[in-house]
Amino acid sequence: MKPCAGLLGLFFLLSGLSGCGASRSEGTPLPALFVDQRAVSGVDFHQRHNKVGLNILETLGTGAALCDFDDDGYLDLVLLGENRVALYRGDGRFHFQDVTENSGLRQQGHWHGAATGDFDGDGRMDLYLCGYNCSALYRNQGAMRFEDVTAEVGVDVRPVSGTQSPEWRTSAAFVDVDHDGWLDLYVLRYVDFGPHTPQLCSRGEVMIACDPQTYDPQRGTLYRNVGGKKFVDETAQRGMAEASGNALGVACADYDNDGWTDIAVANDERPGDLFRNRGNGRFEQKGPESGTAFDAYGFVHAGMGIDWGDYDRDGHMDLFVTTYENEVKNLYRNLGTGIFADMSLRTGIAKPLHLWVSWGARFLDYDNDGWLDLMVTSGHVHDQAKKVKPQTDYPQPLILFHNKKGQTFTDVSAQAGPPFQQPLVGRALCTGDIDNDGGVDVVITNPEGQPLLLRNVTPQRGHYLAVRLRAPGNNRHGIGARITLETNQGKSIRDVQTTGSIFCANDVRAHFGLGQEDKVRGIVVRWPDGRTERFTPPVVDRTLLLHYGSGQQLTPPRPRTS
């Protein structure tokens, strides 16, 4: 947690950005509008800390999941809190029914993160939840009922060697690291915090949460899925013991286009991790040499949220990382050589976010013009922030950036609707098309109030295609596949994942905006097993279900490696 100083502060001062007091920019791209539907949705999930002076555990925040658990074509919603887990069944019209009571989901725990994936290969999406000294893996039994198999499969919390503190799990990701058809599980951990460690630290006359550097780091675990029946800790064997620790956000994608899923992790005041999959489920740390471990000036930053997306449509996945106040929120452009360049200042993202403590972030094409936009939620870690720095506050703005053809981003929050005009203590930011109308919707968690359920009502949206996959074997949703959409204007890529942001599980469907194009030239799917197929150009403005083996085969499956 660094004050605004040094090269970064000087840059903003000389650029007329007022250093630590940057104001939000204006812009006039296509108008956007999101409406908060929470009050009429049936979702009643209120959180609040009825005290002053929150410690680091109390202020970290909680997550959410958007997933079609009952396979009825409509996204359902999970919301997490302290000693509370809520499951809501969606009807595709932004109405939700609370079905928690008979779901089998236990409540007790200081929950943070959610992950979704079909770990047992039965075709139904399962649910993993984690938090401070708590972990829960739920097997989906259908009809919105779940079986707790946490201890049975071996992902329950364990004592952390060499410490007196419990495990502090934050976020998690289902990912098939070795492409054996079974989804493995990567679980992040934060810091060594417990009754024996400092609870609050003084900032003048104010007692606030201590910085993460006050505590020793905890590091994540890679659990290999053995036949859908148990998970085995293979962190060291798979080359992931080099994690920096203090991990908060995780996002998976194939950044080097070699057909194997890589893992990026945002770490709080420690170097960011970029684990490159070497092609057999064994990883090597590429954070420092890739340029993604630090900011553009070589400083460690307070990494929180993280997401992959090809914002400039050059065929390479780029990386966005949110950070603390007075730190650049880093937009790392993938140069295609294993090296990334931080484009946050050049693209216009740095200034509107400079003052804020930013958390959840997602690339999304909100207006369906074919270019990935960016939404970022913020909120301070100190409930008494204004007493420490009068120019800031605990609630902070939600910001929407419009992508101008991969060159620059413009802050369009002023046109985006009432939710963007009311600051909140934002944390997780999850995306999915809740009402199946072709617009990407958003859920944002708030540890000091109700969540936001933002319906995308952007006028004059472009055409779109949403793509679902049906793969063979045990990974039927095709997590880890690469989808390439070919149009007259070029190509767009999406990796099929539910990761990204912080504490989040997102819609597994891949969403493509098409702008004014009402036809596409084709769709190419590189399946998780390496087979590549081309599919006949579909009719646009709908959700498309693509079955493995039903297209024109371009390449055969890759040979199995161990």
Coordinates of C-alpha atoms in Angstrom, one line a residue:
M1 CA 0.0 0.0 0.0
K2 CA 2.0 3.0 -1.3
P3 CA 1.4 6.7 -1.1
C4 CA 1.3 8.7 -4.3
A5 CA 5.0 9.6 -4.8
G6 CA 8.1 9.1 -7.0
L7 CA 8.0 8.6 -10.7
L8 CA 4.2 7.9 -10.9
G9 CA 3.2 11.0 -9.0
L10 CA 5.6 13.1 -11.0
F11 CA 4.1 11.7 -14.2
F12 CA 0.6 12.6 -13.3
L13 CA 1.6 16.0 -12.1
L14 CA 3.4 16.9 -15.3
S15 CA 0.6 15.4 -17.4
G16 CA -1.9 17.8 -15.8
L17 CA -3.6 14.9 -14.0
S18 CA -3.2 16.5 -10.5
G19 CA -1.2 13.6 -9.2
C20 CA -3.2 11.9 -6.4
G21 CA -6.3 14.0 -7.2
A22 CA -7.1 12.9 -10.8
S23 CA -10.6 13.8 -11.9
R24 CA -12.7 11.5 -14.1
S25 CA -12.6 12.1 -17.8
E26 CA -15.5 12.9 -20.2
G27 CA -16.3 11.2 -23.4
T28 CA -18.9 11.0 -26.1
P29 CA -18.9 7.4 -27.6
L30 CA -22.0 5.4 -28.1
P31 CA -24.3 5.8 -25.0
A32 CA -24.5 3.1 -22.4
L33 CA -27.2 2.4 -19.8
F34 CA -27.3 -0.1 -17.0
V35 CA -30.3 -0.3 -14.7
D36 CA -30.1 -1.8 -11.2
Q37 CA -32.8 -4.5 -11.1
R38 CA -32.1 -5.7 -7.5
A39 CA -35.1 -4.1 -5.9
V40 CA -37.5 -5.9 -8.3
S41 CA -35.5 -9.1 -8.7
G42 CA -36.5 -11.0 -5.6
V43 CA -32.8 -10.9 -4.4
D44 CA -32.7 -9.8 -0.7
F45 CA -29.1 -10.1 0.4
H46 CA -28.0 -7.4 2.8
Q47 CA -24.6 -7.1 4.4
R48 CA -23.3 -4.4 6.8
H49 CA -20.6 -4.1 9.5
N50 CA -22.2 -2.5 12.5
K51 CA -19.0 -1.3 13.9
V52 CA -16.2 1.2 13.3
G53 CA -12.6 0.1 12.7
L54 CA -12.6 -3.0 10.5
N55 CA -9.7 -5.4 10.4
I56 CA -8.2 -6.8 7.2
L57 CA -10.5 -9.9 7.3
E58 CA -13.7 -7.8 7.8
T59 CA -12.9 -5.4 5.0
L60 CA -11.8 -7.9 2.3
G61 CA -15.3 -8.5 0.9
T62 CA -17.2 -11.4 -0.7
G63 CA -18.0 -12.9 -4.0
A64 CA -20.7 -14.3 -6.3
A65 CA -21.3 -16.8 -9.0
L66 CA -23.4 -16.6 -12.2
C67 CA -24.1 -20.1 -13.5
D68 CA -27.0 -22.2 -15.0
F69 CA -27.0 -24.9 -12.3
D70 CA -30.2 -26.6 -13.4
D71 CA -29.5 -26.5 -17.1
D72 CA -32.8 -24.7 -18.0
G73 CA -31.0 -22.1 -20.1
Y74 CA -31.2 -19.3 -17.5
L75 CA -28.4 -18.1 -15.2
D76 CA -28.8 -18.7 -11.5
L77 CA -27.0 -16.6 -8.8
V78 CA -25.0 -17.4 -5.7
L79 CA -24.1 -14.6 -3.2
L80 CA -21.6 -15.0 -0.4
G81 CA -21.2 -13.3 3.0
E82 CA -20.1 -13.8 6.5
N83 CA -22.0 -16.9 7.7
R84 CA -24.3 -16.7 4.8
V85 CA -24.6 -18.4 1.4
A86 CA -27.7 -17.7 -0.8
L87 CA -28.8 -19.5 -3.9
Y88 CA -31.2 -17.9 -6.3
R89 CA -32.9 -19.6 -9.2
G90 CA -33.2 -17.3 -12.3
D91 CA -36.1 -17.3 -14.7
G92 CA -34.4 -15.4 -17.5
R93 CA -36.3 -12.2 -16.9
F94 CA -34.2 -10.8 -14.0
H95 CA -36.4 -12.5 -11.4
F96 CA -34.9 -14.8 -8.9
Q97 CA -36.3 -17.2 -6.4
D98 CA -34.5 -17.9 -3.2
V99 CA -34.0 -21.7 -3.1
T100 CA -31.2 -21.8 -0.4
E101 CA -33.2 -23.6 2.2
N102 CA -33.3 -27.0 0.6
S103 CA -30.1 -26.6 -1.5
G104 CA -27.7 -28.3 0.8
L105 CA -25.4 -25.3 1.0
R106 CA -24.1 -24.7 4.5
Q107 CA -24.0 -21.2 5.9
Q108 CA -21.2 -21.0 8.5
G109 CA -18.0 -19.5 7.3
H110 CA -16.4 -16.2 6.4
W111 CA -16.8 -16.8 2.7
H112 CA -15.0 -14.9 -0.1
G113 CA -14.7 -16.7 -3.4
A114 CA -16.7 -18.9 -5.8
A115 CA -15.7 -21.1 -8.7
T116 CA -17.8 -23.2 -11.0
G117 CA -17.0 -26.3 -13.2
D118 CA -18.1 -29.9 -13.7
F119 CA -15.5 -31.7 -11.6
D120 CA -17.1 -35.1 -11.7
G121 CA -18.0 -35.2 -15.4
D122 CA -21.7 -35.7 -15.1
G123 CA -22.6 -32.7 -17.2
R124 CA -23.8 -30.5 -14.4
M125 CA -21.9 -27.5 -13.1
D126 CA -20.6 -27.9 -9.6
L127 CA -19.8 -25.2 -7.1
Y128 CA -16.7 -24.5 -5.0
L129 CA -16.7 -21.9 -2.2
C130 CA -13.8 -20.7 -0.1
G131 CA -12.9 -18.2 2.6
Y132 CA -11.2 -17.6 5.9
N133 CA -10.7 -21.1 7.4
C134 CA -13.5 -22.5 5.3
S135 CA -13.8 -24.5 2.1
A136 CA -16.8 -26.3 0.4
L137 CA -17.1 -28.3 -2.7
Y138 CA -20.6 -29.1 -3.7
R139 CA -21.6 -31.8 -6.2
N140 CA -24.6 -30.7 -8.3
Q141 CA -27.3 -33.3 -7.9
G142 CA -29.8 -31.5 -10.2
A143 CA -33.0 -29.6 -9.3
M144 CA -30.9 -27.0 -7.5
R145 CA -29.7 -29.4 -4.8
F146 CA -26.1 -30.0 -3.9
E147 CA -24.1 -32.6 -2.0
D148 CA -21.2 -31.4 0.2
V149 CA -18.2 -33.6 -0.8
T150 CA -15.5 -31.4 0.6
A151 CA -13.8 -33.8 3.0
E152 CA -14.5 -36.8 0.8
V153 CA -12.6 -35.5 -2.2
G154 CA -9.8 -33.9 -0.1
V155 CA -10.2 -30.1 -0.5
D156 CA -11.1 -29.3 3.1
V157 CA -9.1 -26.7 5.0
R158 CA -5.9 -27.9 6.6
P159 CA -3.4 -26.4 9.1
V160 CA -0.8 -24.2 7.4
S161 CA 2.7 -25.6 8.1
G162 CA 4.8 -23.3 10.2
T163 CA 2.0 -20.9 11.2
Q164 CA -0.5 -20.5 14.0
S165 CA -3.1 -19.2 11.7
P166 CA -5.9 -20.9 9.7
E167 CA -5.9 -21.2 6.0
W168 CA -7.2 -18.0 4.3
R169 CA -8.5 -19.0 0.9
T170 CA -9.7 -16.1 -1.3
S171 CA -10.5 -17.1 -4.9
A172 CA -10.3 -20.4 -6.9
A173 CA -10.4 -21.6 -10.5
F174 CA -11.5 -24.9 -12.2
V175 CA -9.0 -25.6 -15.0
D176 CA -7.9 -28.7 -16.8
V177 CA -4.2 -28.2 -16.5
D178 CA -3.0 -31.4 -18.2
H179 CA -6.0 -31.9 -20.6
D180 CA -6.8 -35.3 -19.3
G181 CA -10.5 -34.4 -19.4
W182 CA -10.9 -33.8 -15.7
L183 CA -11.1 -30.2 -14.2
D184 CA -8.4 -29.6 -11.7
L185 CA -8.8 -26.9 -9.0
Y186 CA -6.4 -24.0 -8.2
V187 CA -7.1 -22.3 -4.8
L188 CA -5.5 -19.0 -3.8
R189 CA -4.5 -18.0 -0.3
Y190 CA -3.9 -14.6 1.2
V191 CA -2.0 -13.9 4.4
D192 CA -1.2 -15.4 7.9
F193 CA -3.8 -13.6 10.0
G194 CA -5.2 -14.8 13.3
P195 CA -5.7 -14.1 16.9
H196 CA -1.9 -13.9 17.5
T197 CA -1.4 -11.3 14.8
P198 CA -2.1 -7.5 14.8
Q199 CA -5.8 -6.7 14.3
L200 CA -5.6 -3.0 13.7
C201 CA -2.9 -0.5 13.0
S202 CA -2.8 3.2 13.8
R203 CA -2.8 6.0 11.2
G204 CA -2.4 9.1 13.3
E205 CA -5.3 9.0 15.7
V206 CA -7.3 6.6 13.6
M207 CA -7.2 2.8 14.0
I208 CA -7.6 1.0 10.7
A209 CA -7.0 -2.3 9.0
C210 CA -3.3 -3.2 8.8
D211 CA -1.6 -3.4 5.4
P212 CA -1.0 -6.9 4.0
Q213 CA 2.8 -6.4 4.5
T214 CA 2.1 -6.7 8.2
Y215 CA 1.6 -10.4 7.8
D216 CA 3.5 -13.3 6.3
P217 CA 2.1 -14.6 3.0
Q218 CA 0.2 -17.8 2.4
R219 CA 0.4 -19.5 -1.0
G220 CA -2.0 -21.3 -3.2
T221 CA -2.6 -25.0 -3.9
L222 CA -3.0 -26.8 -7.2
Y223 CA -5.3 -29.8 -6.7
R224 CA -5.2 -32.4 -9.5
N225 CA -8.5 -34.1 -10.1
V226 CA -8.1 -37.9 -10.0
G227 CA -11.0 -39.4 -12.0
G228 CA -13.7 -37.1 -10.5
K229 CA -13.4 -38.8 -7.2
K230 CA -10.7 -37.0 -5.3
F231 CA -8.2 -34.2 -5.5
V232 CA -4.5 -34.5 -4.8
D233 CA -2.2 -31.6 -3.9
E234 CA 0.4 -31.4 -6.7
T235 CA 1.5 -27.8 -6.3
A236 CA 5.2 -28.5 -6.1
Q237 CA 5.2 -31.3 -8.7
R238 CA 3.4 -29.0 -11.2
G239 CA 5.9 -26.1 -10.7
M240 CA 3.5 -23.7 -8.8
A241 CA 5.3 -23.6 -5.5
E242 CA 7.0 -20.4 -6.7
A243 CA 3.8 -18.4 -6.1
S244 CA 4.4 -15.0 -4.6
G245 CA 1.5 -15.3 -2.1
N246 CA -1.0 -12.7 -0.9
A247 CA -3.2 -13.8 -3.8
L248 CA -6.6 -12.3 -4.4
G249 CA -7.7 -12.7 -8.0
V250 CA -7.2 -15.5 -10.6
A251 CA -7.8 -15.7 -14.4
C252 CA -7.1 -18.5 -16.8
A253 CA -6.4 -18.2 -20.6
D254 CA -4.0 -19.4 -23.2
Y255 CA -1.8 -16.3 -23.5
D256 CA 0.9 -17.8 -25.7
N257 CA -1.5 -19.6 -28.2
D258 CA 0.1 -23.0 -27.7
G259 CA -3.2 -24.8 -26.9
W260 CA -2.6 -25.1 -23.1
T261 CA -4.3 -23.1 -20.4
D262 CA -2.1 -20.6 -18.4
I263 CA -2.9 -19.1 -15.0
A264 CA -2.5 -15.4 -14.0
V265 CA -2.8 -14.4 -10.3
A266 CA -3.1 -10.9 -8.8
N267 CA -1.1 -10.6 -5.5
D268 CA -1.6 -7.9 -2.9
E269 CA 1.7 -6.0 -2.5
R270 CA 3.7 -8.9 -3.9
P271 CA 4.8 -9.6 -7.5
G272 CA 2.1 -10.9 -9.8
D273 CA 2.2 -14.5 -10.9
L274 CA 2.0 -15.6 -14.5
F275 CA 2.2 -19.4 -14.7
R276 CA 2.9 -20.6 -18.2
N277 CA 1.7 -24.1 -18.9
R278 CA 4.6 -25.9 -20.5
G279 CA 2.3 -28.3 -22.3
N280 CA 1.9 -31.2 -19.9
G281 CA 0.2 -29.6 -17.0
R282 CA 3.5 -28.4 -15.5
F283 CA 4.1 -24.7 -15.1
E284 CA 6.9 -22.2 -15.1
Q285 CA 6.8 -18.8 -13.5
K286 CA 6.9 -16.1 -16.2
G287 CA 5.7 -13.1 -14.1
P288 CA 9.0 -11.1 -13.8
E289 CA 10.3 -11.8 -17.3
S290 CA 6.9 -11.2 -19.0
G291 CA 6.5 -7.7 -17.5
T292 CA 3.3 -8.6 -15.6
A293 CA 4.8 -9.1 -12.1
F294 CA 5.3 -5.3 -11.6
D295 CA 4.0 -2.0 -12.8
A296 CA 5.6 -0.1 -15.7
Y297 CA 8.1 1.5 -13.3
G298 CA 9.2 -1.8 -11.8
F299 CA 7.3 -1.4 -8.5
V300 CA 5.3 -4.1 -6.8
H301 CA 1.7 -3.1 -6.7
A302 CA -1.4 -4.2 -4.7
G303 CA -2.9 -6.6 -7.2
M304 CA -6.6 -7.4 -6.6
G305 CA -8.8 -8.2 -9.5
I306 CA -7.6 -9.6 -12.8
D307 CA -9.0 -10.5 -16.2
W308 CA -7.9 -11.7 -19.7
G309 CA -9.3 -10.3 -23.0
D310 CA -8.0 -9.5 -26.5
Y311 CA -8.9 -5.8 -26.3
D312 CA -7.1 -4.9 -29.5
R313 CA -8.2 -7.9 -31.6
D314 CA -4.6 -8.9 -32.6
G315 CA -5.1 -12.6 -31.7
H316 CA -3.3 -12.4 -28.3
M317 CA -4.9 -12.4 -24.9
D318 CA -4.1 -9.2 -22.9
L319 CA -4.2 -8.8 -19.1
F320 CA -5.8 -6.2 -16.8
V321 CA -5.0 -6.0 -13.1
T322 CA -6.6 -3.7 -10.6
T323 CA -4.6 -2.1 -7.8
Y324 CA -4.6 0.2 -4.7
E325 CA -5.2 4.0 -4.7
N326 CA -2.5 6.1 -6.4
E327 CA -1.3 3.1 -8.3
V328 CA -1.7 2.5 -12.0
K329 CA -4.3 -0.1 -12.8
N330 CA -2.3 -2.1 -15.3
L331 CA -3.5 -2.9 -18.8
Y332 CA -0.8 -5.3 -20.0
R333 CA -0.8 -5.6 -23.8
N334 CA 0.4 -9.0 -25.0
L335 CA 3.1 -8.4 -27.7
G336 CA 2.9 -12.1 -28.8
T337 CA 6.6 -12.7 -27.8
G338 CA 6.0 -13.7 -24.2
I339 CA 6.4 -10.0 -23.3
F340 CA 3.7 -7.6 -22.2
A341 CA 3.7 -3.8 -22.3
D342 CA 1.7 -1.7 -19.8
M343 CA -0.7 0.4 -21.9
S344 CA -2.8 1.9 -19.1
L345 CA -1.5 5.4 -19.4
R346 CA -1.4 5.4 -23.2
T347 CA -5.0 4.1 -23.6
G348 CA -6.6 6.4 -21.0
I349 CA -7.4 3.9 -18.3
A350 CA -4.9 5.3 -15.7
K351 CA -6.4 8.7 -15.0
P352 CA -10.1 7.8 -14.1
L353 CA -8.9 5.0 -11.8
H354 CA -5.9 6.6 -10.2
L355 CA -7.6 7.8 -7.0
W356 CA -9.5 4.6 -6.3
V357 CA -8.9 1.3 -4.6
S358 CA -10.1 -1.0 -7.4
W359 CA -11.3 -4.6 -7.1
G360 CA -13.4 -6.5 -9.5
A361 CA -12.9 -5.9 -13.2
R362 CA -14.2 -7.6 -16.4
F363 CA -13.7 -7.2 -20.1
L364 CA -17.2 -7.1 -21.7
D365 CA -18.6 -5.8 -25.0
Y366 CA -21.5 -3.9 -23.5
D367 CA -22.7 -2.3 -26.7
N368 CA -21.9 -5.3 -29.0
D369 CA -19.7 -3.2 -31.3
G370 CA -17.1 -6.0 -31.6
W371 CA -14.6 -4.4 -29.2
L372 CA -14.1 -5.5 -25.6
D373 CA -14.9 -2.7 -23.1
L374 CA -14.0 -2.7 -19.4
M375 CA -15.9 -2.2 -16.2
V376 CA -14.2 -1.7 -12.8
T377 CA -15.6 -1.5 -9.3
S378 CA -13.9 0.2 -6.4
G379 CA -14.2 0.7 -2.7
H380 CA -11.6 1.5 0.0
V381 CA -10.2 -1.1 2.4
H382 CA -10.5 1.3 5.3
D383 CA -14.0 2.1 6.6
Q384 CA -12.5 5.3 8.1
A385 CA -10.7 6.3 4.9
K386 CA -12.0 9.8 4.9
K387 CA -10.6 10.5 8.3
V388 CA -7.2 9.4 7.0
K389 CA -7.4 11.2 3.6
P390 CA -10.2 13.7 3.2
Q391 CA -10.0 13.4 -0.6
T392 CA -11.1 9.8 -0.6
D393 CA -13.9 7.7 1.0
Y394 CA -15.0 4.2 1.8
P395 CA -17.6 4.0 -1.0
Q396 CA -16.1 4.7 -4.4
P397 CA -17.3 5.0 -8.0
L398 CA -18.2 2.3 -10.5
I399 CA -16.5 3.0 -13.8
L400 CA -17.3 1.9 -17.4
F401 CA -14.8 2.3 -20.2
H402 CA -15.7 2.3 -23.9
N403 CA -13.1 0.7 -26.2
K404 CA -12.3 2.8 -29.2
K405 CA -11.2 0.1 -31.7
G406 CA -8.4 -1.1 -29.5
Q407 CA -6.5 2.2 -29.4
T408 CA -7.9 4.1 -26.4
F409 CA -10.6 3.7 -23.7
T410 CA -13.0 6.5 -22.8
D411 CA -14.7 6.8 -19.4
V412 CA -18.4 6.8 -20.2
S413 CA -19.6 6.4 -16.6
A414 CA -21.5 9.7 -16.7
Q415 CA -23.8 8.3 -19.4
A416 CA -24.0 4.8 -18.0
G417 CA -27.0 5.3 -15.7
P418 CA -27.8 5.9 -12.0
P419 CA -25.7 3.0 -10.6
F420 CA -22.6 4.8 -11.8
Q421 CA -23.5 8.0 -10.0
Q422 CA -23.8 6.4 -6.6
P423 CA -20.5 5.3 -5.0
L424 CA -20.5 1.9 -3.2
V425 CA -18.0 -0.3 -1.4
G426 CA -17.6 -2.5 -4.5
R427 CA -15.8 -5.8 -4.5
A428 CA -16.6 -8.7 -6.8
L429 CA -17.8 -8.0 -10.4
C430 CA -19.3 -10.9 -12.3
T431 CA -20.7 -11.0 -15.8
G432 CA -23.3 -12.9 -17.8
D433 CA -26.4 -12.5 -19.9
I434 CA -29.0 -12.9 -17.2
D435 CA -32.0 -12.2 -19.4
N436 CA -30.7 -13.8 -22.6
D437 CA -31.3 -10.7 -24.7
G438 CA -27.8 -10.5 -26.1
G439 CA -26.5 -7.9 -23.7
V440 CA -23.9 -8.7 -21.0
D441 CA -25.3 -8.0 -17.5
V442 CA -23.3 -7.5 -14.3
V443 CA -23.5 -8.5 -10.6
I444 CA -21.5 -6.5 -8.1
T445 CA -21.1 -7.4 -4.4
N446 CA -21.2 -4.8 -1.7
P447 CA -20.1 -5.7 1.9
E448 CA -21.9 -2.6 3.2
G449 CA -25.3 -3.0 1.6
Q450 CA -27.2 -4.8 -1.2
P451 CA -25.5 -6.1 -4.3
L452 CA -26.1 -4.4 -7.7
L453 CA -27.8 -6.5 -10.4
L454 CA -27.1 -4.4 -13.5
R455 CA -29.3 -5.1 -16.5
N456 CA -27.7 -4.0 -19.8
V457 CA -30.3 -1.8 -21.6
T458 CA -27.8 -0.1 -23.8
P459 CA -29.8 1.4 -26.8
Q460 CA -28.8 0.5 -30.3
R461 CA -26.6 -2.4 -29.4
G462 CA -25.0 -4.2 -32.3
H463 CA -25.6 -7.8 -33.4
Y464 CA -24.2 -10.6 -31.3
L465 CA -23.5 -14.3 -31.0
A466 CA -23.3 -16.2 -27.7
V467 CA -21.6 -19.6 -27.9
R468 CA -22.0 -22.7 -25.8
L469 CA -20.0 -25.8 -26.3
R470 CA -20.8 -29.5 -25.8
A471 CA -17.6 -31.5 -25.6
P472 CA -17.2 -35.2 -25.1
G473 CA -15.9 -36.9 -22.0
N474 CA -15.9 -35.3 -18.6
N475 CA -15.4 -31.6 -19.5
R476 CA -18.6 -31.2 -21.3
H477 CA -18.8 -27.5 -21.1
G478 CA -15.4 -27.2 -22.9
I479 CA -13.7 -25.2 -20.3
G480 CA -10.2 -24.3 -21.8
A481 CA -11.4 -24.3 -25.4
R482 CA -10.6 -21.3 -27.8
I483 CA -13.3 -19.9 -30.0
T484 CA -12.4 -17.8 -33.0
L485 CA -15.2 -15.8 -34.7
E486 CA -14.4 -14.7 -38.3
T487 CA -16.2 -11.7 -39.8
N488 CA -15.6 -9.4 -42.7
Q489 CA -14.0 -7.0 -40.2
G490 CA -11.5 -9.6 -38.9
K491 CA -11.3 -12.1 -36.1
S492 CA -12.2 -12.1 -32.4
I493 CA -11.2 -14.7 -29.9
R494 CA -12.6 -15.9 -26.6
D495 CA -11.4 -18.6 -24.2
V496 CA -14.1 -20.6 -22.5
Q497 CA -13.6 -20.0 -18.8
T498 CA -15.6 -19.1 -15.7
T499 CA -12.6 -17.3 -14.1
G500 CA -11.7 -13.6 -14.0
S501 CA -12.3 -10.5 -11.7
I502 CA -12.0 -11.3 -8.0
F503 CA -14.0 -13.8 -5.8
C504 CA -16.1 -14.6 -9.0
A505 CA -17.5 -17.3 -11.2
N506 CA -18.8 -16.0 -14.5
D507 CA -21.1 -17.2 -17.2
V508 CA -19.4 -20.0 -19.2
R509 CA -20.9 -18.9 -22.5
A510 CA -18.6 -16.9 -24.8
H511 CA -20.2 -13.6 -25.9
F512 CA -19.2 -11.9 -29.2
G513 CA -20.4 -8.4 -30.3
L514 CA -20.7 -8.0 -34.0
G515 CA -21.5 -4.3 -34.5
Q516 CA -23.5 -3.8 -37.7
E517 CA -22.5 -7.1 -39.3
D518 CA -25.5 -9.4 -39.6
K519 CA -23.5 -12.3 -41.0
V520 CA -20.3 -14.1 -39.9
R521 CA -17.9 -16.0 -42.1
G522 CA -17.4 -18.8 -39.7
I523 CA -16.5 -20.1 -36.3
V524 CA -13.4 -22.1 -35.4
V525 CA -13.3 -24.0 -32.1
R526 CA -10.0 -25.4 -30.8
W527 CA -11.3 -27.9 -28.2
P528 CA -9.5 -28.7 -25.0
D529 CA -8.1 -31.9 -26.5
G530 CA -6.5 -29.9 -29.3
R531 CA -8.9 -30.9 -32.1
T532 CA -9.8 -27.9 -34.3
E533 CA -13.1 -27.7 -36.1
R534 CA -14.8 -25.1 -38.4
F535 CA -18.5 -24.6 -38.1
T536 CA -20.9 -23.3 -40.8
P537 CA -21.6 -19.6 -40.5
P538 CA -24.7 -19.3 -38.2
V539 CA -27.6 -16.9 -38.0
V540 CA -26.7 -14.1 -35.7
D541 CA -28.4 -12.7 -32.6
R542 CA -28.8 -15.9 -30.8
T543 CA -27.1 -18.4 -28.5
L544 CA -25.4 -21.2 -30.5
L545 CA -24.7 -24.7 -29.2
L546 CA -21.7 -26.3 -30.9
H547 CA -21.2 -30.0 -30.5
Y548 CA -17.8 -31.7 -30.7
G549 CA -17.3 -33.6 -34.0
S550 CA -20.2 -31.9 -35.8
G551 CA -18.1 -29.3 -37.7
Q552 CA -15.4 -29.6 -40.4
Q553 CA -12.3 -31.1 -38.8
L554 CA -9.2 -29.0 -39.4
T555 CA -6.8 -30.7 -37.0
P556 CA -7.1 -34.0 -35.1
P557 CA -6.9 -34.2 -31.3
R558 CA -3.4 -33.9 -29.8
P559 CA -1.6 -37.0 -28.5
R560 CA -2.1 -37.5 -24.8
T561 CA 0.8 -36.4 -22.6
S562 CA 1.4 -37.0 -18.9

